[in-house]
GROMACS .gro file of C-alpha atoms in nm:
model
  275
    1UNK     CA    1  10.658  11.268  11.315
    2UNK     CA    2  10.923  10.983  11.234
    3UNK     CA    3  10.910  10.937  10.824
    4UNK     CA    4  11.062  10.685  10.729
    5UNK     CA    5  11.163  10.745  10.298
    6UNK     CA    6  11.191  10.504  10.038
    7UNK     CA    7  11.329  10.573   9.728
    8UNK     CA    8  11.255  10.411   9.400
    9UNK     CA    9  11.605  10.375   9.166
   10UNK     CA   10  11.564  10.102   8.881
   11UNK     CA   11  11.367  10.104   8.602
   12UNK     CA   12  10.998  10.040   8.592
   13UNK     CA   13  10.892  10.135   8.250
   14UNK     CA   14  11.040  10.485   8.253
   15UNK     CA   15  11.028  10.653   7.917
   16UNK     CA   16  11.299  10.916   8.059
   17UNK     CA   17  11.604  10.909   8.249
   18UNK     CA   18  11.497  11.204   8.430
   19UNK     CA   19  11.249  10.994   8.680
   20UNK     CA   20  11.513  10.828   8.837
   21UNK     CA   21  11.682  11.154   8.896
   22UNK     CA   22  11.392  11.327   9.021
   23UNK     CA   23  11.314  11.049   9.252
   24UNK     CA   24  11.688  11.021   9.415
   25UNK     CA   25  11.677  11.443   9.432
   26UNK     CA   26  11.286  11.418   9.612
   27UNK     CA   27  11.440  11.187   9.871
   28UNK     CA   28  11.775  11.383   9.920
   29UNK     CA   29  11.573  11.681   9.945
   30UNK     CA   30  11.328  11.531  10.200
   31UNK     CA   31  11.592  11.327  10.437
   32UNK     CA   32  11.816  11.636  10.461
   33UNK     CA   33  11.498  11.847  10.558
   34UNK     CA   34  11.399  11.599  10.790
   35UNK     CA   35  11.740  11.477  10.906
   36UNK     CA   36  11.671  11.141  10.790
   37UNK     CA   37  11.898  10.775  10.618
   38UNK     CA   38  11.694  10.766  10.298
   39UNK     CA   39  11.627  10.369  10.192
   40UNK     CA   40  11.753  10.385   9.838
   41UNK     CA   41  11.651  10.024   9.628
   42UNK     CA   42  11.698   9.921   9.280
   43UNK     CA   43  12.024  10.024   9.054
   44UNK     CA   44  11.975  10.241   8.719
   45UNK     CA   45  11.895  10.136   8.398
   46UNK     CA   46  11.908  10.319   8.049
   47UNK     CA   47  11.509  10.444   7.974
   48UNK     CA   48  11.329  10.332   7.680
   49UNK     CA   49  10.961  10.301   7.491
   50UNK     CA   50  10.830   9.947   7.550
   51UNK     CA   51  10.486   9.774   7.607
   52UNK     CA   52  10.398   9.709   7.946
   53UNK     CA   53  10.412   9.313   7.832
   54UNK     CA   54  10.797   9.375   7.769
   55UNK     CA   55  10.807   9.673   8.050
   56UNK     CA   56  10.647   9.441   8.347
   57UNK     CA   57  10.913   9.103   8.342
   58UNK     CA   58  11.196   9.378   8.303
   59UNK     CA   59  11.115   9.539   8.615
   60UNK     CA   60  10.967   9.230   8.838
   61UNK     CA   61  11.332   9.200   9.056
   62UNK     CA   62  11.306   9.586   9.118
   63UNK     CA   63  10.905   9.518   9.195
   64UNK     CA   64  11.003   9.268   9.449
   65UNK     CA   65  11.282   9.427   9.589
   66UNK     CA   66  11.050   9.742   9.639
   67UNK     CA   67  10.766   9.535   9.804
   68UNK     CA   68  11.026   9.352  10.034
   69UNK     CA   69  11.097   9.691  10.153
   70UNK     CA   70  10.758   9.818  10.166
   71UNK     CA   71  10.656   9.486  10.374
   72UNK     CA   72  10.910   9.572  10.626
   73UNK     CA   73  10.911   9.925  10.666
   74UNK     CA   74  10.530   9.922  10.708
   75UNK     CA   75  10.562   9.609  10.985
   76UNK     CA   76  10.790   9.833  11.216
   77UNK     CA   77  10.479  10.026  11.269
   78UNK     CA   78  10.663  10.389  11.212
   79UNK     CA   79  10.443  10.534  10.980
   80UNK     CA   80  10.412  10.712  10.746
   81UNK     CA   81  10.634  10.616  10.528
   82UNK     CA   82  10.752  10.841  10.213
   83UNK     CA   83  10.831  10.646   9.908
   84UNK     CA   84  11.030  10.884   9.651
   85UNK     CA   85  10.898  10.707   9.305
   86UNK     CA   86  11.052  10.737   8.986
   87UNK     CA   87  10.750  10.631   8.831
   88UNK     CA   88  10.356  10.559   8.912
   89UNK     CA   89  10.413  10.158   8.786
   90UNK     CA   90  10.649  10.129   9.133
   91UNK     CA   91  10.312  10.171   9.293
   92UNK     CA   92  10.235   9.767   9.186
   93UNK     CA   93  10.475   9.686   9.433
   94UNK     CA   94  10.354   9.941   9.696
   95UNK     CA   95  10.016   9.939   9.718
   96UNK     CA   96   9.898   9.545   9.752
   97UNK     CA   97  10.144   9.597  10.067
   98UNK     CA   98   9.967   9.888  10.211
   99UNK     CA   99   9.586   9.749  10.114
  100UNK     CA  100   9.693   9.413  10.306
  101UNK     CA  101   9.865   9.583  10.598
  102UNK     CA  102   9.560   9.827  10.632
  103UNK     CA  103   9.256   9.667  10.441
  104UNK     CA  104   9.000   9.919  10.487
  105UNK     CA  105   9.268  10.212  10.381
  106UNK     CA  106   9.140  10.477  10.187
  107UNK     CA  107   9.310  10.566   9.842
  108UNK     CA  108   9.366  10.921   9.736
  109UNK     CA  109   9.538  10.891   9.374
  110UNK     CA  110   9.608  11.208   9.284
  111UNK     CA  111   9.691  11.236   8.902
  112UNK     CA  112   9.630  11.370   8.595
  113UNK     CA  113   9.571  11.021   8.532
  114UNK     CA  114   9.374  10.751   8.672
  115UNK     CA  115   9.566  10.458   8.567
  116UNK     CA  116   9.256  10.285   8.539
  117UNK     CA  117   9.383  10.089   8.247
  118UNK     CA  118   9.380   9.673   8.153
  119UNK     CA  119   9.576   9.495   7.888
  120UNK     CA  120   9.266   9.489   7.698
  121UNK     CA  121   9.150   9.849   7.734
  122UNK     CA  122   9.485  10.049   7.685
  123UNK     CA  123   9.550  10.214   7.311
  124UNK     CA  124   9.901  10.343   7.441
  125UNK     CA  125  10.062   9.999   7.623
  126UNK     CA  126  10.200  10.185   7.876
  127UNK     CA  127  10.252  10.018   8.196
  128UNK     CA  128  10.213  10.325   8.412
  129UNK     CA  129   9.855  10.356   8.275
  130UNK     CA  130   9.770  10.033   8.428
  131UNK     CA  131   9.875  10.038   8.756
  132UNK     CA  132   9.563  10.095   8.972
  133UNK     CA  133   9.346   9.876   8.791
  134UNK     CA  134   9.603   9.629   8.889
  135UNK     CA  135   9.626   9.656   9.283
  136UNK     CA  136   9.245   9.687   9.238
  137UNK     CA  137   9.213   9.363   9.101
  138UNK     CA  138   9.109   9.434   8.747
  139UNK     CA  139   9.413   9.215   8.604
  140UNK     CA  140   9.686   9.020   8.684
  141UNK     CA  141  10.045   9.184   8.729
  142UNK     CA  142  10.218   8.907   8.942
  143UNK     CA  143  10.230   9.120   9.252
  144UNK     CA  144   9.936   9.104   9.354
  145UNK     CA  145   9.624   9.327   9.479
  146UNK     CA  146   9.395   9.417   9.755
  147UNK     CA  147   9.293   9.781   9.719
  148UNK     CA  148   8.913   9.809   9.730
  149UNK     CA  149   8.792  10.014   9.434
  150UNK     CA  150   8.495  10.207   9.684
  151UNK     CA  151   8.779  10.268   9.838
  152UNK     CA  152   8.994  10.490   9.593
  153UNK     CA  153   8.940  10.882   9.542
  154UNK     CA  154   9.058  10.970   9.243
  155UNK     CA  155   9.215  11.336   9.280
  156UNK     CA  156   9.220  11.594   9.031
  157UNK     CA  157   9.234  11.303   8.733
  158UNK     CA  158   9.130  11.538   8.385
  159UNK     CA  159   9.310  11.301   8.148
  160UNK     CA  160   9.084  11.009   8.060
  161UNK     CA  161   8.969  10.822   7.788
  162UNK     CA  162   8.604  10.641   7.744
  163UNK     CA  163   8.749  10.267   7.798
  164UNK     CA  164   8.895  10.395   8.128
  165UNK     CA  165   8.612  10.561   8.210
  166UNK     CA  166   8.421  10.279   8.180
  167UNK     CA  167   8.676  10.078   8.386
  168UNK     CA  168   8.678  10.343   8.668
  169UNK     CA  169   8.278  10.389   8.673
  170UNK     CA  170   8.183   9.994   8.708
  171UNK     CA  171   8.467   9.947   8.943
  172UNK     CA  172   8.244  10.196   9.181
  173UNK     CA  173   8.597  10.453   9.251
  174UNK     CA  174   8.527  10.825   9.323
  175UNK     CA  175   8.614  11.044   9.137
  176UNK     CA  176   8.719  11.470   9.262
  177UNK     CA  177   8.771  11.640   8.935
  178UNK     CA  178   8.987  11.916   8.956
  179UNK     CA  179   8.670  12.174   8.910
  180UNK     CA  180   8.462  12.023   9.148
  181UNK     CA  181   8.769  11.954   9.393
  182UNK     CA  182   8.720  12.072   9.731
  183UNK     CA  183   8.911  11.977  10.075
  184UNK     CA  184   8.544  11.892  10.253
  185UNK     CA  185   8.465  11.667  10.015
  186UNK     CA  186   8.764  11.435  10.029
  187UNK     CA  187   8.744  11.444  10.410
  188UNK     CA  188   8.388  11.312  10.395
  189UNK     CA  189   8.485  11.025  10.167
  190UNK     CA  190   8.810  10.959  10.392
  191UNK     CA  191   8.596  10.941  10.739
  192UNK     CA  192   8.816  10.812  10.996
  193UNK     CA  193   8.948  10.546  10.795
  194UNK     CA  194   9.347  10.567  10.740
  195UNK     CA  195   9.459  10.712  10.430
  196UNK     CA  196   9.748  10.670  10.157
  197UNK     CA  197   9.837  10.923   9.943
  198UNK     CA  198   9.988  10.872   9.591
  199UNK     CA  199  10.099  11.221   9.364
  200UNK     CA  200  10.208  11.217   9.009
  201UNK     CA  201  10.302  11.562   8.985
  202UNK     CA  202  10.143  11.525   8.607
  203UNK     CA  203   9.830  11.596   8.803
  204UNK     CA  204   9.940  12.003   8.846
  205UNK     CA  205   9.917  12.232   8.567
  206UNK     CA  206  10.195  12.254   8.366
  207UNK     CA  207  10.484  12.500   8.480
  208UNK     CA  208  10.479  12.431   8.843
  209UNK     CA  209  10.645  12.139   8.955
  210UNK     CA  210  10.806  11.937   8.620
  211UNK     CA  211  10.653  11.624   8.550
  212UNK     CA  212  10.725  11.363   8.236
  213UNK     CA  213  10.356  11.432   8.119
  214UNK     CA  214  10.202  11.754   8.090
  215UNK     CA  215   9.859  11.832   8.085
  216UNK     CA  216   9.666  12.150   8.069
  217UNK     CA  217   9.384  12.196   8.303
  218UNK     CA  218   9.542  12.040   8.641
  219UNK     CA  219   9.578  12.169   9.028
  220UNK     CA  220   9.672  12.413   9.093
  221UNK     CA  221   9.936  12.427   9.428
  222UNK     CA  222   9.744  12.657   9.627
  223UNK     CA  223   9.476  12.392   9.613
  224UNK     CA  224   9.732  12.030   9.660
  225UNK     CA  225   9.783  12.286   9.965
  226UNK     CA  226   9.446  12.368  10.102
  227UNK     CA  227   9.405  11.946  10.051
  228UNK     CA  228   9.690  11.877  10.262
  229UNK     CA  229   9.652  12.106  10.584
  230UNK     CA  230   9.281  11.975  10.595
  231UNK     CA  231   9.370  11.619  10.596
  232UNK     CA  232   9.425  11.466  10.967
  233UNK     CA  233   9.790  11.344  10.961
  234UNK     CA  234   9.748  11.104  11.211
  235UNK     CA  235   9.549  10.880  10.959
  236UNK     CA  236   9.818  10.943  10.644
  237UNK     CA  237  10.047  10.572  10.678
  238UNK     CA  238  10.200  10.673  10.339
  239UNK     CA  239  10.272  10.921  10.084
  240UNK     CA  240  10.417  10.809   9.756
  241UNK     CA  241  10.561  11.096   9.550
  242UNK     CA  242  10.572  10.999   9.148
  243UNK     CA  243  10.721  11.111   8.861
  244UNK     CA  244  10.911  11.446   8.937
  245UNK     CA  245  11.093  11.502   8.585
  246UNK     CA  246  11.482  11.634   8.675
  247UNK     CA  247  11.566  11.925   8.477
  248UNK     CA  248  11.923  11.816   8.333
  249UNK     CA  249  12.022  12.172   8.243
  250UNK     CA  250  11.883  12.377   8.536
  251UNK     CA  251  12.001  12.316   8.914
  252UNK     CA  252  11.778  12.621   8.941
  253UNK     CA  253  11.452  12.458   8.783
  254UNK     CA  254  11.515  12.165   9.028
  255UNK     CA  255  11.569  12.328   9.340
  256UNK     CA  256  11.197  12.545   9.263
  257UNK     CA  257  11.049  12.275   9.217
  258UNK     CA  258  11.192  12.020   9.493
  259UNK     CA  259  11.099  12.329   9.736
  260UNK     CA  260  10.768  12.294   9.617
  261UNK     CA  261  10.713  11.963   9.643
  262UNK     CA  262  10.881  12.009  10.042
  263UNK     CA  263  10.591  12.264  10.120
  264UNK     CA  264  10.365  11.996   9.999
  265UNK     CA  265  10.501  11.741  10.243
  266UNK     CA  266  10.525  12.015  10.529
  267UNK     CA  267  10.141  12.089  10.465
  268UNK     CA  268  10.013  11.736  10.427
  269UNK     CA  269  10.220  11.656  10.767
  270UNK     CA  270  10.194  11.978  10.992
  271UNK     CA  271  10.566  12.027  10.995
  272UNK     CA  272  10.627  12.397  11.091
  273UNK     CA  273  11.024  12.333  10.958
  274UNK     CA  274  11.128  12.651  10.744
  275UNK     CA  275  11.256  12.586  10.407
   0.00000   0.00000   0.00000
């Protein structure tokens, strides 16, 4: 299957250097695998804590720049295309792409979060938190939208509070909780429609594959990897990989978890590669 990968390097409201790092080791990792020219876009800038009103106009060059890319990586018609993402607010520029590329393409967001946020509901003013509300249309973040909310499946989300609840129940998504999770019921709501796949690796339980955010009470592999051999790679255009969280004192600790994050890949796309 001819990937093409596209990885995330400047800042979009990352709290920790580590992002940026995780996202440029995900798509070393994955091109050498694969034998692939990773598309590397955006230069490095210093993390910090910052309100997604200060966050957003910081990052809109590096948002523009990635949804240049996106535009033209998509229009060469070699899908899918694997976008290494330093963190889930790079999927503004990314998904208003896909959704007007594909417009009936089905969502999964798989996250601890759903990111179901607006400037008026969020109590944290974290960009990140806002992102799919966004590219579904719930407010304005410059780059535009298109993703049908009917559309979205929210994967494995346990992290949520009431406002965004509220957001995420009138806005008609679907929601898989992890306890209720199963591989036939995302292939019912996916149909034959094509699919793009988002991960935060927040949405595993903690001590599998290191994420910024942890949370107690997420996937657990075996099941990411029961999802991912059941879904029908010829309908996956895209799979955006978020927020892997570099260890800066253990090659070890990143190498475990990059070779987890490879048998995802290998699983969601049939590959049959040993690691």
């Amino acid at each position: 299957m001819p990937f093409q990968i596209l990885c995330s390097q400047g800042r979009v409201a990352d709290r920790s250097d580590r992002m940026l790092e995780g996202a440029k080791l995900t798509a070393d990792k994955l091109a050498l695998h694969y034998d692939l020219t990773p598309n590397y876009v955006g230069q490095r800038s210093p993390a910090k804590s910052d309100d997604w009103s200060l966050a957003l106009p910081e990052a809109k060059k590096h948002l523009d720049l990635l949804q240049t890319e996106t535009s033209r990586l998509l229009a060469n018609g070699k899908h899918p295309v694997i976008f290494a993402s330093n963190t889930c607010s790079a999927s503004l520029a990314t998904l208003p792409v896909v959704a007007a590329t594909f417009p009936d393409i089905k969502v999964l967001w798989i996250d601890a979060h759903s990111d179901f946020n607006t400037p008026d509901t969020t109590e944290t003013g974290y960009l990140g938190g806002m992102v799919l509300a966004a590219t579904c249309g719930l407010w304005e973040s410059g780059l535009g939208s298109g993703v049908k909310p009917n559309n979205v499946g929210l994967i494995g989300v346990h992290d949520i509070d009431e406002k965004e609840l509220n957001n995420v129940n009138n806005a008609g998504v679907i929601h898989f909780p992890p306890s209720t999770l199963t591989p036939e019921s995302v292939m019912r709501f996916i149909g034959d429609s094509k699919v793009w796949v988002h991960v935060d690796w927040d949405v595993m339980d903690p001590g599998q594959i290191s994420a910024d955010f942890k949370v107690e009470g997420g996937l657990k592999i075996a099941q990411l990897l029961e999802l991912f051999e059941s879904l029908p790679s010829n309908q996956i255009m895209g799979l955006e990989l978020a927020e892997f969280c570099a260890d800066s004192h253990s090659s070890v600790a990143n190498m475990e978890g990059l070779d987890l994050i490879l048998k995802t890949v290998d699983a969601l796309f049939k590959q049959n590669k040993s690691l």
